[in-house]
Amino acid sequence: METVTNNDQLITRIERALDSMRPYLEADGGNVKILEVTNDNVVRLELMGSCGSCPMSAMTFKGGLEEAILKAVPEIAKVEAVNITPAF
């Protein structure tokens, strides 16, 4: 039972970190959602809307989303995005 509470608390903290970035994503027609937080504290994200196909999505992910999550929730081991568009 405690694991579920911890996971819920982690997700709440991750959502708060993402909320700090959402206005920038939404201004360009995009957003982000949490797909999963694994048992080994890996967060899997999906970039939505225009963020899913933007050539700058890798930079947005690394410099914005990943950084915000790791700073706000230090127990997260890794952040992954399932649909980053290659910038080439």
PDB file of N, CA, C and O in Angstrom, residues 32-60:
ATOM      1  N   VAL A  32       2.600  17.903 -22.743  1.00  0.00           N
ATOM      2  CA  VAL A  32       3.314  16.694 -22.358  1.00  0.00           C
ATOM      3  C   VAL A  32       2.457  15.933 -21.362  1.00  0.00           C
ATOM      4  O   VAL A  32       1.698  16.533 -20.605  1.00  0.00           O
ATOM      5  N   LYS A  33       2.539  14.599 -21.414  1.00  0.00           N
ATOM      6  CA  LYS A  33       1.845  13.806 -20.404  1.00  0.00           C
ATOM      7  C   LYS A  33       2.756  12.694 -19.909  1.00  0.00           C
ATOM      8  O   LYS A  33       3.636  12.213 -20.632  1.00  0.00           O
ATOM      9  N   ILE A  34       2.522  12.314 -18.661  1.00  0.00           N
ATOM     10  CA  ILE A  34       3.265  11.216 -18.056  1.00  0.00           C
ATOM     11  C   ILE A  34       2.609   9.919 -18.505  1.00  0.00           C
ATOM     12  O   ILE A  34       1.412   9.718 -18.308  1.00  0.00           O
ATOM     13  N   LEU A  35       3.396   9.036 -19.106  1.00  0.00           N
ATOM     14  CA  LEU A  35       2.888   7.730 -19.490  1.00  0.00           C
ATOM     15  C   LEU A  35       3.070   6.722 -18.365  1.00  0.00           C
ATOM     16  O   LEU A  35       2.213   5.874 -18.143  1.00  0.00           O
ATOM     17  N   GLU A  36       4.214   6.847 -17.663  1.00  0.00           N
ATOM     18  CA  GLU A  36       4.550   5.821 -16.683  1.00  0.00           C
ATOM     19  C   GLU A  36       5.660   6.309 -15.770  1.00  0.00           C
ATOM     20  O   GLU A  36       6.519   7.075 -16.184  1.00  0.00           O
ATOM     21  N   VAL A  37       5.615   5.855 -14.535  1.00  0.00           N
ATOM     22  CA  VAL A  37       6.744   5.964 -13.618  1.00  0.00           C
ATOM     23  C   VAL A  37       7.038   4.532 -13.190  1.00  0.00           C
ATOM     24  O   VAL A  37       6.210   3.881 -12.549  1.00  0.00           O
ATOM     25  N   THR A  38       8.187   4.018 -13.600  1.00  0.00           N
ATOM     26  CA  THR A  38       8.505   2.616 -13.336  1.00  0.00           C
ATOM     27  C   THR A  38       8.929   2.407 -11.890  1.00  0.00           C
ATOM     28  O   THR A  38       9.186   3.365 -11.159  1.00  0.00           O
ATOM     29  N   ASN A  39       9.035   1.142 -11.506  1.00  0.00           N
ATOM     30  CA  ASN A  39       9.455   0.800 -10.147  1.00  0.00           C
ATOM     31  C   ASN A  39      10.883   1.251  -9.847  1.00  0.00           C
ATOM     32  O   ASN A  39      11.231   1.453  -8.686  1.00  0.00           O
ATOM     33  N   ASP A  40      11.699   1.408 -10.884  1.00  0.00           N
ATOM     34  CA  ASP A  40      13.067   1.890 -10.675  1.00  0.00           C
ATOM     35  C   ASP A  40      13.190   3.391 -10.927  1.00  0.00           C
ATOM     36  O   ASP A  40      14.263   3.897 -11.233  1.00  0.00           O
ATOM     37  N   ASN A  41      12.061   4.109 -10.770  1.00  0.00           N
ATOM     38  CA  ASN A  41      12.014   5.578 -10.836  1.00  0.00           C
ATOM     39  C   ASN A  41      12.450   6.161 -12.174  1.00  0.00           C
ATOM     40  O   ASN A  41      13.153   7.167 -12.225  1.00  0.00           O
ATOM     41  N   VAL A  42      12.013   5.531 -13.240  1.00  0.00           N
ATOM     42  CA  VAL A  42      12.195   6.081 -14.583  1.00  0.00           C
ATOM     43  C   VAL A  42      10.851   6.655 -15.018  1.00  0.00           C
ATOM     44  O   VAL A  42       9.827   5.982 -14.933  1.00  0.00           O
ATOM     45  N   VAL A  43      10.869   7.908 -15.458  1.00  0.00           N
ATOM     46  CA  VAL A  43       9.659   8.578 -15.930  1.00  0.00           C
ATOM     47  C   VAL A  43       9.633   8.499 -17.450  1.00  0.00           C
ATOM     48  O   VAL A  43      10.612   8.840 -18.109  1.00  0.00           O
ATOM     49  N   ARG A  44       8.506   8.058 -17.993  1.00  0.00           N
ATOM     50  CA  ARG A  44       8.323   8.012 -19.439  1.00  0.00           C
ATOM     51  C   ARG A  44       7.275   9.049 -19.808  1.00  0.00           C
ATOM     52  O   ARG A  44       6.170   9.048 -19.270  1.00  0.00           O
ATOM     53  N   LEU A  45       7.643   9.954 -20.716  1.00  0.00           N
ATOM     54  CA  LEU A  45       6.781  11.052 -21.137  1.00  0.00           C
ATOM     55  C   LEU A  45       6.398  10.907 -22.597  1.00  0.00           C
ATOM     56  O   LEU A  45       7.151  10.345 -23.393  1.00  0.00           O
ATOM     57  N   GLU A  46       5.250  11.482 -22.941  1.00  0.00           N
ATOM     58  CA  GLU A  46       4.849  11.611 -24.339  1.00  0.00           C
ATOM     59  C   GLU A  46       4.653  13.088 -24.639  1.00  0.00           C
ATOM     60  O   GLU A  46       3.918  13.779 -23.941  1.00  0.00           O
ATOM     61  N   LEU A  47       5.342  13.559 -25.664  1.00  0.00           N
ATOM     62  CA  LEU A  47       5.152  14.928 -26.133  1.00  0.00           C
ATOM     63  C   LEU A  47       3.920  14.925 -27.025  1.00  0.00           C
ATOM     64  O   LEU A  47       3.764  14.064 -27.886  1.00  0.00           O
ATOM     65  N   MET A  48       3.034  15.885 -26.810  1.00  0.00           N
ATOM     66  CA  MET A  48       1.756  15.897 -27.513  1.00  0.00           C
ATOM     67  C   MET A  48       1.615  17.142 -28.384  1.00  0.00           C
ATOM     68  O   MET A  48       2.336  18.116 -28.200  1.00  0.00           O
ATOM     69  N   GLY A  49       0.646  17.091 -29.288  1.00  0.00           N
ATOM     70  CA  GLY A  49       0.389  18.235 -30.158  1.00  0.00           C
ATOM     71  C   GLY A  49       1.587  18.532 -31.042  1.00  0.00           C
ATOM     72  O   GLY A  49       2.276  17.625 -31.492  1.00  0.00           O
ATOM     73  N   SER A  50       1.856  19.806 -31.248  1.00  0.00           N
ATOM     74  CA  SER A  50       2.966  20.181 -32.126  1.00  0.00           C
ATOM     75  C   SER A  50       4.319  19.777 -31.548  1.00  0.00           C
ATOM     76  O   SER A  50       5.289  19.649 -32.288  1.00  0.00           O
ATOM     77  N   CYS A  51       4.401  19.544 -30.247  1.00  0.00           N
ATOM     78  CA  CYS A  51       5.676  19.119 -29.638  1.00  0.00           C
ATOM     79  C   CYS A  51       6.083  17.726 -30.111  1.00  0.00           C
ATOM     80  O   CYS A  51       7.262  17.405 -30.154  1.00  0.00           O
ATOM     81  N   GLY A  52       5.105  16.898 -30.468  1.00  0.00           N
ATOM     82  CA  GLY A  52       5.405  15.550 -30.924  1.00  0.00           C
ATOM     83  C   GLY A  52       6.097  15.498 -32.264  1.00  0.00           C
ATOM     84  O   GLY A  52       6.787  14.531 -32.571  1.00  0.00           O
ATOM     85  N   SER A  53       5.952  16.538 -33.067  1.00  0.00           N
ATOM     86  CA  SER A  53       6.557  16.532 -34.405  1.00  0.00           C
ATOM     87  C   SER A  53       7.546  17.678 -34.617  1.00  0.00           C
ATOM     88  O   SER A  53       8.062  17.840 -35.710  1.00  0.00           O
ATOM     89  N   CYS A  54       7.822  18.439 -33.601  1.00  0.00           N
ATOM     90  CA  CYS A  54       8.707  19.598 -33.723  1.00  0.00           C
ATOM     91  C   CYS A  54      10.169  19.161 -33.778  1.00  0.00           C
ATOM     92  O   CYS A  54      10.610  18.332 -32.980  1.00  0.00           O
ATOM     93  N   PRO A  55      10.954  19.725 -34.704  1.00  0.00           N
ATOM     94  CA  PRO A  55      12.371  19.379 -34.767  1.00  0.00           C
ATOM     95  C   PRO A  55      13.159  19.847 -33.543  1.00  0.00           C
ATOM     96  O   PRO A  55      14.267  19.379 -33.305  1.00  0.00           O
ATOM     97  N   MET A  56      12.578  20.729 -32.752  1.00  0.00           N
ATOM     98  CA  MET A  56      13.253  21.206 -31.536  1.00  0.00           C
ATOM     99  C   MET A  56      12.850  20.390 -30.302  1.00  0.00           C
ATOM    100  O   MET A  56      13.248  20.712 -29.187  1.00  0.00           O
ATOM    101  N   SER A  57      12.069  19.337 -30.488  1.00  0.00           N
ATOM    102  CA  SER A  57      11.544  18.580 -29.355  1.00  0.00           C
ATOM    103  C   SER A  57      12.650  17.972 -28.494  1.00  0.00           C
ATOM    104  O   SER A  57      12.508  17.906 -27.275  1.00  0.00           O
ATOM    105  N   ALA A  58      13.751  17.565 -29.098  1.00  0.00           N
ATOM    106  CA  ALA A  58      14.852  16.999 -28.310  1.00  0.00           C
ATOM    107  C   ALA A  58      15.438  18.048 -27.370  1.00  0.00           C
ATOM    108  O   ALA A  58      15.737  17.754 -26.204  1.00  0.00           O
ATOM    109  N   MET A  59      15.572  19.268 -27.851  1.00  0.00           N
ATOM    110  CA  MET A  59      16.093  20.345 -27.004  1.00  0.00           C
ATOM    111  C   MET A  59      15.091  20.718 -25.922  1.00  0.00           C
ATOM    112  O   MET A  59      15.476  20.955 -24.774  1.00  0.00           O
ATOM    113  N   THR A  60      13.822  20.767 -26.280  1.00  0.00           N
ATOM    114  CA  THR A  60      12.771  21.059 -25.297  1.00  0.00           C
ATOM    115  C   THR A  60      12.774  20.001 -24.209  1.00  0.00           C
ATOM    116  O   THR A  60      12.676  20.313 -23.026  1.00  0.00           O
TER     117      THR A  60
END
